[in-house]
PDB file of C-alpha atoms in Angstrom:
ATOM      1  CA  MET A  24      45.218 115.581  76.421  1.00  0.00           C
ATOM      2  CA  ILE A  25      41.864 114.588  77.914  1.00  0.00           C
ATOM      3  CA  ASP A  26      40.728 111.033  77.206  1.00  0.00           C
ATOM      4  CA  LEU A  27      36.931 110.710  77.360  1.00  0.00           C
ATOM      5  CA  ARG A  28      36.632 107.634  75.165  1.00  0.00           C
ATOM      6  CA  ASN A  29      34.007 105.172  76.468  1.00  0.00           C
ATOM      7  CA  ASN A  30      33.342 107.517  79.385  1.00  0.00           C
ATOM      8  CA  GLY A  31      29.617 107.271  79.970  1.00  0.00           C
ATOM      9  CA  GLY A  32      29.490 110.279  82.274  1.00  0.00           C
ATOM     10  CA  GLY A  33      29.084 110.698  85.993  1.00  0.00           C
ATOM     11  CA  ASN A  34      28.432 113.374  88.598  1.00  0.00           C
ATOM     12  CA  LEU A  35      27.412 116.738  87.148  1.00  0.00           C
ATOM     13  CA  ASN A  36      28.921 118.653  90.078  1.00  0.00           C
ATOM     14  CA  ALA A  37      32.300 117.004  89.437  1.00  0.00           C
ATOM     15  CA  THR A  38      32.075 117.936  85.768  1.00  0.00           C
ATOM     16  CA  ASP A  39      31.286 121.534  86.691  1.00  0.00           C
ATOM     17  CA  SER A  40      34.346 121.649  88.984  1.00  0.00           C
ATOM     18  CA  ILE A  41      36.579 120.509  86.117  1.00  0.00           C
ATOM     19  CA  ILE A  42      35.096 123.108  83.777  1.00  0.00           C
ATOM     20  CA  GLN A  43      35.544 125.854  86.367  1.00  0.00           C
ATOM     21  CA  SER A  44      39.254 125.056  86.677  1.00  0.00           C
ATOM     22  CA  MET A  45      39.897 125.010  82.932  1.00  0.00           C
ATOM     23  CA  LEU A  46      37.977 128.003  81.604  1.00  0.00           C
ATOM     24  CA  PRO A  47      38.629 131.684  82.378  1.00  0.00           C
ATOM     25  CA  ASP A  48      36.395 133.417  84.900  1.00  0.00           C
ATOM     26  CA  SER A  49      33.054 134.857  83.712  1.00  0.00           C
ATOM     27  CA  THR A  50      32.982 132.599  80.649  1.00  0.00           C
ATOM     28  CA  PRO A  51      29.661 131.224  79.341  1.00  0.00           C
ATOM     29  CA  TYR A  52      30.033 127.539  78.559  1.00  0.00           C
ATOM     30  CA  ILE A  53      26.678 125.780  78.193  1.00  0.00           C
ATOM     31  CA  VAL A  54      22.914 126.311  78.122  1.00  0.00           C
ATOM     32  CA  GLU A  55      20.448 124.239  80.106  1.00  0.00           C
ATOM     33  CA  LYS A  56      16.683 123.848  80.462  1.00  0.00           C
ATOM     34  CA  TYR A  57      15.386 122.445  83.715  1.00  0.00           C
ATOM     35  CA  ARG A  58      12.542 122.224  86.194  1.00  0.00           C
ATOM     36  CA  LYS A  59      12.887 124.353  89.331  1.00  0.00           C
ATOM     37  CA  TYR A  60      10.805 123.508  92.381  1.00  0.00           C
ATOM     38  CA  ASP A  61       9.242 126.313  94.415  1.00  0.00           C
ATOM     39  CA  ARG A  62       8.838 125.107  98.004  1.00  0.00           C
ATOM     40  CA  LEU A  63       6.479 127.922  98.987  1.00  0.00           C
ATOM     41  CA  ALA A  64       4.157 127.486  96.026  1.00  0.00           C
ATOM     42  CA  ARG A  65       4.671 123.709  96.131  1.00  0.00           C
ATOM     43  CA  GLN A  66       4.983 123.506  92.399  1.00  0.00           C
ATOM     44  CA  ALA A  67       7.676 123.254  89.749  1.00  0.00           C
ATOM     45  CA  GLN A  68       8.246 125.616  86.874  1.00  0.00           C
ATOM     46  CA  THR A  69      10.353 125.290  83.759  1.00  0.00           C
ATOM     47  CA  VAL A  70      13.439 127.469  83.386  1.00  0.00           C
ATOM     48  CA  ASN A  71      13.995 127.852  79.659  1.00  0.00           C
ATOM     49  CA  TRP A  72      17.578 127.694  78.414  1.00  0.00           C
ATOM     50  CA  ASP A  73      19.552 129.346  81.184  1.00  0.00           C
ATOM     51  CA  THR A  74      23.225 130.072  80.348  1.00  0.00           C
ATOM     52  CA  LEU A  75      25.839 128.803  82.799  1.00  0.00           C
ATOM     53  CA  TRP A  76      28.957 130.894  83.495  1.00  0.00           C
ATOM     54  CA  THR A  77      32.206 130.204  85.289  1.00  0.00           C
ATOM     55  CA  ASN A  78      32.416 132.094  88.581  1.00  0.00           C
ATOM     56  CA  HIS A  79      35.534 130.800  90.324  1.00  0.00           C
ATOM     57  CA  GLY A  80      37.565 134.014  90.300  1.00  0.00           C
ATOM     58  CA  ARG A  81      40.710 132.181  89.209  1.00  0.00           C
ATOM     59  CA  GLN A  82      41.789 129.735  86.503  1.00  0.00           C
ATOM     60  CA  LEU A  83      44.057 126.831  87.393  1.00  0.00           C
ATOM     61  CA  PHE A  84      45.146 126.013  83.838  1.00  0.00           C
ATOM     62  CA  LYS A  85      46.047 129.110  81.846  1.00  0.00           C
ATOM     63  CA  ASN A  86      47.193 129.412  78.234  1.00  0.00           C
ATOM     64  CA  LYS A  87      46.761 125.707  77.609  1.00  0.00           C
ATOM     65  CA  ARG A  88      45.699 123.849  74.482  1.00  0.00           C
ATOM     66  CA  TYR A  89      43.606 120.725  74.818  1.00  0.00           C
ATOM     67  CA  ALA A  90      43.166 117.661  72.645  1.00  0.00           C
ATOM     68  CA  VAL A  91      40.012 115.823  73.716  1.00  0.00           C
ATOM     69  CA  LEU A  92      39.659 112.177  72.677  1.00  0.00           C
ATOM     70  CA  ALA A  93      36.059 110.997  72.287  1.00  0.00           C
ATOM     71  CA  ASN A  94      34.018 108.273  70.611  1.00  0.00           C
ATOM     72  CA  ARG A  95      30.507 106.803  70.556  1.00  0.00           C
ATOM     73  CA  GLY A  96      30.951 105.743  74.168  1.00  0.00           C
ATOM     74  CA  SER A  97      31.440 109.343  75.373  1.00  0.00           C
ATOM     75  CA  ALA A  98      28.106 110.395  76.835  1.00  0.00           C
ATOM     76  CA  SER A  99      26.214 112.563  79.307  1.00  0.00           C
ATOM     77  CA  ALA A 100      28.611 114.415  81.653  1.00  0.00           C
ATOM     78  CA  SER A 101      31.523 113.683  79.290  1.00  0.00           C
ATOM     79  CA  GLU A 102      29.669 115.473  76.507  1.00  0.00           C
ATOM     80  CA  ILE A 103      29.026 118.431  78.802  1.00  0.00           C
ATOM     81  CA  LEU A 104      32.782 118.756  79.288  1.00  0.00           C
ATOM     82  CA  VAL A 105      33.377 118.511  75.529  1.00  0.00           C
ATOM     83  CA  ALA A 106      30.691 121.110  74.769  1.00  0.00           C
ATOM     84  CA  ALA A 107      31.933 123.445  77.491  1.00  0.00           C
ATOM     85  CA  LEU A 108      35.541 123.370  76.285  1.00  0.00           C
ATOM     86  CA  LYS A 109      34.622 123.836  72.640  1.00  0.00           C
ATOM     87  CA  ASP A 110      32.176 126.691  73.255  1.00  0.00           C
ATOM     88  CA  GLY A 111      33.935 128.181  76.265  1.00  0.00           C
ATOM     89  CA  PHE A 112      37.002 128.715  74.097  1.00  0.00           C
ATOM     90  CA  ALA A 113      34.951 129.942  71.147  1.00  0.00           C
ATOM     91  CA  HIS A 114      37.039 133.141  71.052  1.00  0.00           C
ATOM     92  CA  ALA A 115      40.112 130.933  70.489  1.00  0.00           C
ATOM     93  CA  PRO A 116      38.974 128.108  68.162  1.00  0.00           C
ATOM     94  CA  ASP A 117      42.353 126.357  68.160  1.00  0.00           C
ATOM     95  CA  THR A 118      42.444 125.964  71.945  1.00  0.00           C
ATOM     96  CA  THR A 119      40.360 122.770  72.075  1.00  0.00           C
ATOM     97  CA  VAL A 120      40.409 120.117  69.365  1.00  0.00           C
ATOM     98  CA  LEU A 121      38.036 117.155  69.522  1.00  0.00           C
ATOM     99  CA  VAL A 122      39.660 114.044  68.062  1.00  0.00           C
ATOM    100  CA  GLY A 123      37.999 110.702  67.378  1.00  0.00           C
ATOM    101  CA  ASP A 124      34.380 109.922  66.543  1.00  0.00           C
ATOM    102  CA  THR A 125      30.969 111.544  67.096  1.00  0.00           C
ATOM    103  CA  THR A 126      29.895 111.341  70.729  1.00  0.00           C
ATOM    104  CA  TYR A 127      26.885 109.354  71.965  1.00  0.00           C
ATOM    105  CA  GLY A 128      24.358 112.185  72.065  1.00  0.00           C
ATOM    106  CA  LYS A 129      22.844 112.363  75.548  1.00  0.00           C
ATOM    107  CA  GLY A 130      22.104 116.001  76.230  1.00  0.00           C
ATOM    108  CA  MET A 131      20.115 115.539  79.408  1.00  0.00           C
ATOM    109  CA  GLY A 132      20.527 114.871  83.117  1.00  0.00           C
ATOM    110  CA  GLN A 133      18.655 112.151  84.954  1.00  0.00           C
ATOM    111  CA  ILE A 134      18.016 110.954  88.509  1.00  0.00           C
ATOM    112  CA  VAL A 135      17.774 107.209  89.001  1.00  0.00           C
ATOM    113  CA  VAL A 136      15.268 106.004  91.589  1.00  0.00           C
ATOM    114  CA  SER A 137      16.298 102.510  92.668  1.00  0.00           C
ATOM    115  CA  ARG A 138      13.515 100.000  93.282  1.00  0.00           C
ATOM    116  CA  GLY A 139      15.637  96.869  93.297  1.00  0.00           C
ATOM    117  CA  ARG A 140      14.658  96.030  96.863  1.00  0.00           C
ATOM    118  CA  LEU A 141      11.039  95.969  95.774  1.00  0.00           C
ATOM    119  CA  GLY A 142      11.822  93.641  92.929  1.00  0.00           C
ATOM    120  CA  ARG A 143      10.885  96.305  90.419  1.00  0.00           C
ATOM    121  CA  PRO A 144      12.881  98.051  87.690  1.00  0.00           C
ATOM    122  CA  ASP A 145      14.547 101.402  88.409  1.00  0.00           C
ATOM    123  CA  ILE A 146      12.933 104.663  87.368  1.00  0.00           C
ATOM    124  CA  LYS A 147      14.882 107.355  85.509  1.00  0.00           C
ATOM    125  CA  ILE A 148      13.572 110.899  85.954  1.00  0.00           C
ATOM    126  CA  THR A 149      14.807 113.493  83.464  1.00  0.00           C
ATOM    127  CA  PHE A 150      15.262 116.891  85.109  1.00  0.00           C
ATOM    128  CA  LEU A 151      17.702 118.646  82.785  1.00  0.00           C
ATOM    129  CA  ARG A 152      18.239 119.216  79.065  1.00  0.00           C
ATOM    130  CA  ILE A 153      21.468 120.639  77.739  1.00  0.00           C
ATOM    131  CA  LYS A 154      22.745 122.196  74.525  1.00  0.00           C
ATOM    132  CA  GLY A 155      25.854 123.999  73.375  1.00  0.00           C
ATOM    133  CA  LEU A 156      26.182 127.745  73.075  1.00  0.00           C
ATOM    134  CA  SER A 157      27.191 127.840  69.430  1.00  0.00           C
ATOM    135  CA  ALA A 158      26.374 126.122  66.178  1.00  0.00           C
ATOM    136  CA  ARG A 159      29.591 124.092  66.397  1.00  0.00           C
ATOM    137  CA  VAL A 160      27.964 122.129  69.251  1.00  0.00           C
ATOM    138  CA  GLY A 161      24.267 123.072  69.207  1.00  0.00           C
ATOM    139  CA  TYR A 162      21.508 120.799  70.470  1.00  0.00           C
ATOM    140  CA  TYR A 163      23.387 117.511  70.420  1.00  0.00           C
ATOM    141  CA  HIS A 164      20.844 115.224  72.088  1.00  0.00           C
ATOM    142  CA  ARG A 165      20.424 112.054  69.989  1.00  0.00           C
ATOM    143  CA  LYS A 166      22.865 113.558  67.481  1.00  0.00           C
ATOM    144  CA  GLY A 167      26.194 113.709  69.279  1.00  0.00           C
ATOM    145  CA  ILE A 168      28.998 116.241  68.982  1.00  0.00           C
ATOM    146  CA  LEU A 169      31.009 116.041  65.789  1.00  0.00           C
ATOM    147  CA  PRO A 170      34.802 115.799  66.106  1.00  0.00           C
ATOM    148  CA  ASP A 171      37.129 118.404  64.636  1.00  0.00           C
ATOM    149  CA  VAL A 172      39.450 115.621  63.477  1.00  0.00           C
ATOM    150  CA  HIS A 173      37.749 112.330  62.669  1.00  0.00           C
ATOM    151  CA  VAL A 174      39.857 109.290  63.478  1.00  0.00           C
ATOM    152  CA  ASP A 175      38.689 105.698  63.299  1.00  0.00           C
ATOM    153  CA  CYS A 176      38.516 104.147  66.780  1.00  0.00           C
ATOM    154  CA  ASP A 177      40.887 101.310  65.904  1.00  0.00           C
ATOM    155  CA  SER A 178      43.338 103.731  64.295  1.00  0.00           C
ATOM    156  CA  LEU A 179      43.161 105.962  67.364  1.00  0.00           C
ATOM    157  CA  GLU A 180      43.899 103.024  69.654  1.00  0.00           C
ATOM    158  CA  ASN A 181      46.898 102.071  67.545  1.00  0.00           C
ATOM    159  CA  LEU A 182      48.114 105.684  67.477  1.00  0.00           C
ATOM    160  CA  ILE A 183      47.977 106.007  71.259  1.00  0.00           C
ATOM    161  CA  ALA A 184      49.645 102.621  71.744  1.00  0.00           C
ATOM    162  CA  ASP A 185      52.438 103.699  69.390  1.00  0.00           C
ATOM    163  CA  LEU A 186      52.905 106.970  71.288  1.00  0.00           C
ATOM    164  CA  ILE A 187      53.135 105.068  74.579  1.00  0.00           C
ATOM    165  CA  ARG A 188      55.739 102.715  73.100  1.00  0.00           C
ATOM    166  CA  ARG A 189      57.757 105.663  71.826  1.00  0.00           C
ATOM    167  CA  MET A 190      57.591 107.381  75.213  1.00  0.00           C
ATOM    168  CA  ASN A 191      58.704 104.224  76.995  1.00  0.00           C
ATOM    169  CA  SER A 192      61.527 103.734  74.498  1.00  0.00           C
ATOM    170  CA  SER A 193      62.681 107.334  74.946  1.00  0.00           C
ATOM    171  CA  GLN A 194      62.593 106.988  78.713  1.00  0.00           C
ATOM    172  CA  ALA A 195      64.669 103.810  78.491  1.00  0.00           C
ATOM    173  CA  LYS A 196      67.295 105.670  76.415  1.00  0.00           C
ATOM    174  CA  ILE A 197      67.360 108.504  78.932  1.00  0.00           C
ATOM    175  CA  ASP A 198      67.809 106.035  81.809  1.00  0.00           C
ATOM    176  CA  THR A 199      70.672 104.322  79.936  1.00  0.00           C
ATOM    177  CA  LEU A 200      72.358 107.662  79.293  1.00  0.00           C
ATOM    178  CA  GLN A 201      71.983 108.604  82.944  1.00  0.00           C
ATOM    179  CA  ARG A 202      73.585 105.351  84.075  1.00  0.00           C
ATOM    180  CA  LYS A 203      76.490 105.914  81.664  1.00  0.00           C
ATOM    181  CA  CYS A 204      76.931 109.456  82.927  1.00  0.00           C
ATOM    182  CA  ASP A 205      76.958 108.234  86.516  1.00  0.00           C
ATOM    183  CA  SER A 206      79.524 105.559  85.678  1.00  0.00           C
ATOM    184  CA  LEU A 207      81.771 108.217  84.096  1.00  0.00           C
ATOM    185  CA  ASN A 208      81.482 110.273  87.275  1.00  0.00           C
ATOM    186  CA  ILE A 209      80.454 113.532  85.633  1.00  0.00           C
ATOM    187  CA  SER A 210      77.338 114.150  87.735  1.00  0.00           C
ATOM    188  CA  ALA A 211      79.210 116.542  90.049  1.00  0.00           C
ATOM    189  CA  ALA A 212      80.557 118.464  87.066  1.00  0.00           C
ATOM    190  CA  LEU A 213      77.068 118.764  85.582  1.00  0.00           C
ATOM    191  CA  LYS A 214      75.665 120.087  88.856  1.00  0.00           C
ATOM    192  CA  SER A 215      78.386 122.750  89.037  1.00  0.00           C
ATOM    193  CA  LEU A 216      77.145 124.446  85.865  1.00  0.00           C
ATOM    194  CA  GLU A 217      74.726 127.328  85.553  1.00  0.00           C
ATOM    195  CA  PRO A 218      71.280 126.194  84.242  1.00  0.00           C
ATOM    196  CA  SER A 219      71.788 127.678  80.745  1.00  0.00           C
ATOM    197  CA  ALA A 220      75.329 126.348  80.461  1.00  0.00           C
ATOM    198  CA  HIS A 221      74.133 123.038  81.850  1.00  0.00           C
ATOM    199  CA  LEU A 222      71.605 122.632  79.037  1.00  0.00           C
ATOM    200  CA  HIS A 223      74.011 123.617  76.268  1.00  0.00           C
ATOM    201  CA  LYS A 224      76.889 121.475  77.511  1.00  0.00           C
ATOM    202  CA  LEU A 225      74.607 118.540  78.177  1.00  0.00           C
ATOM    203  CA  ARG A 226      73.424 118.673  74.570  1.00  0.00           C
ATOM    204  CA  VAL A 227      77.011 118.727  73.334  1.00  0.00           C
ATOM    205  CA  PHE A 228      77.991 115.863  75.582  1.00  0.00           C
ATOM    206  CA  THR A 229      74.879 113.840  74.690  1.00  0.00           C
ATOM    207  CA  LYS A 230      75.599 114.202  70.972  1.00  0.00           C
ATOM    208  CA  ARG A 231      79.201 113.145  71.510  1.00  0.00           C
ATOM    209  CA  PHE A 232      78.062 110.247  73.658  1.00  0.00           C
ATOM    210  CA  ILE A 233      75.592 108.972  71.060  1.00  0.00           C
ATOM    211  CA  ASN A 234      78.143 109.255  68.260  1.00  0.00           C
ATOM    212  CA  ALA A 235      80.777 107.394  70.249  1.00  0.00           C
ATOM    213  CA  HIS A 236      78.475 104.891  71.892  1.00  0.00           C
ATOM    214  CA  SER A 237      78.680 102.401  69.045  1.00  0.00           C
ATOM    215  CA  ASP A 238      82.499 102.271  69.429  1.00  0.00           C
ATOM    216  CA  ASN A 239      82.220 101.788  73.178  1.00  0.00           C
ATOM    217  CA  SER A 240      85.362 103.878  73.540  1.00  0.00           C
ATOM    218  CA  GLU A 241      85.576 105.465  76.952  1.00  0.00           C
ATOM    219  CA  ALA A 242      88.309 107.825  75.808  1.00  0.00           C
ATOM    220  CA  GLU A 243      85.983 109.294  73.176  1.00  0.00           C
ATOM    221  CA  ILE A 244      82.972 109.322  75.444  1.00  0.00           C
ATOM    222  CA  MET A 245      84.632 111.078  78.347  1.00  0.00           C
ATOM    223  CA  ALA A 246      84.028 114.795  78.502  1.00  0.00           C
ATOM    224  CA  SER A 247      86.992 117.074  78.282  1.00  0.00           C
ATOM    225  CA  PRO A 248      87.690 119.451  81.233  1.00  0.00           C
ATOM    226  CA  GLU A 249      86.792 122.527  79.209  1.00  0.00           C
ATOM    227  CA  ASP A 250      83.288 121.133  78.596  1.00  0.00           C
ATOM    228  CA  PHE A 251      82.468 121.268  82.288  1.00  0.00           C
ATOM    229  CA  PRO A 252      84.335 124.142  83.953  1.00  0.00           C
ATOM    230  CA  VAL A 253      84.173 124.232  87.721  1.00  0.00           C
ATOM    231  CA  ARG A 254      82.862 127.521  89.156  1.00  0.00           C
TER     232      ARG A 254
END
């Protein structure tokens, strides 16, 4: 899960590094139009809609599925990441799912020239325009990128908060079970099992433990010797 909600963007090079690590090698992921300066001719020329490709030679995250959370506050570099994942995985549409609201809609890159010391406002120079490869993203400037699953921002916040509570509750139950297991001195027996047998027996013991926990009967909770044979 990648949370880009209220992420107004950042460094384009950092965004490119993330994209390179997530997409397969030699994958087109976005199209850009920019001004390229020729030092010899001392003039700039426009490069019309050049396609960017991954060229890292290796992929850090393979065979993964991504859920990207976005809203109206997701802009600029964040939208580049969204567009790249959606179009870069165009051959596998279910790989990346955009959840939330339509993004801000800033399909351009800018350089900020600070003039604060002069007591004057800063100057923003636009040097790059960006659009997606396919119709599912397209030219999203001033339009935003539509989500695959639209979820109201408040509902999304509540959903994530509920998931966090459930995770914390589950972790608390696991910690309690671990403490009970330690108090019953079965840790050594568990470690003596083969991995596959360990998993199966632990499931059996956990079920027995949960069923007997309400009675607080140590005799019923204790594992029998045949459950944990010593190698």
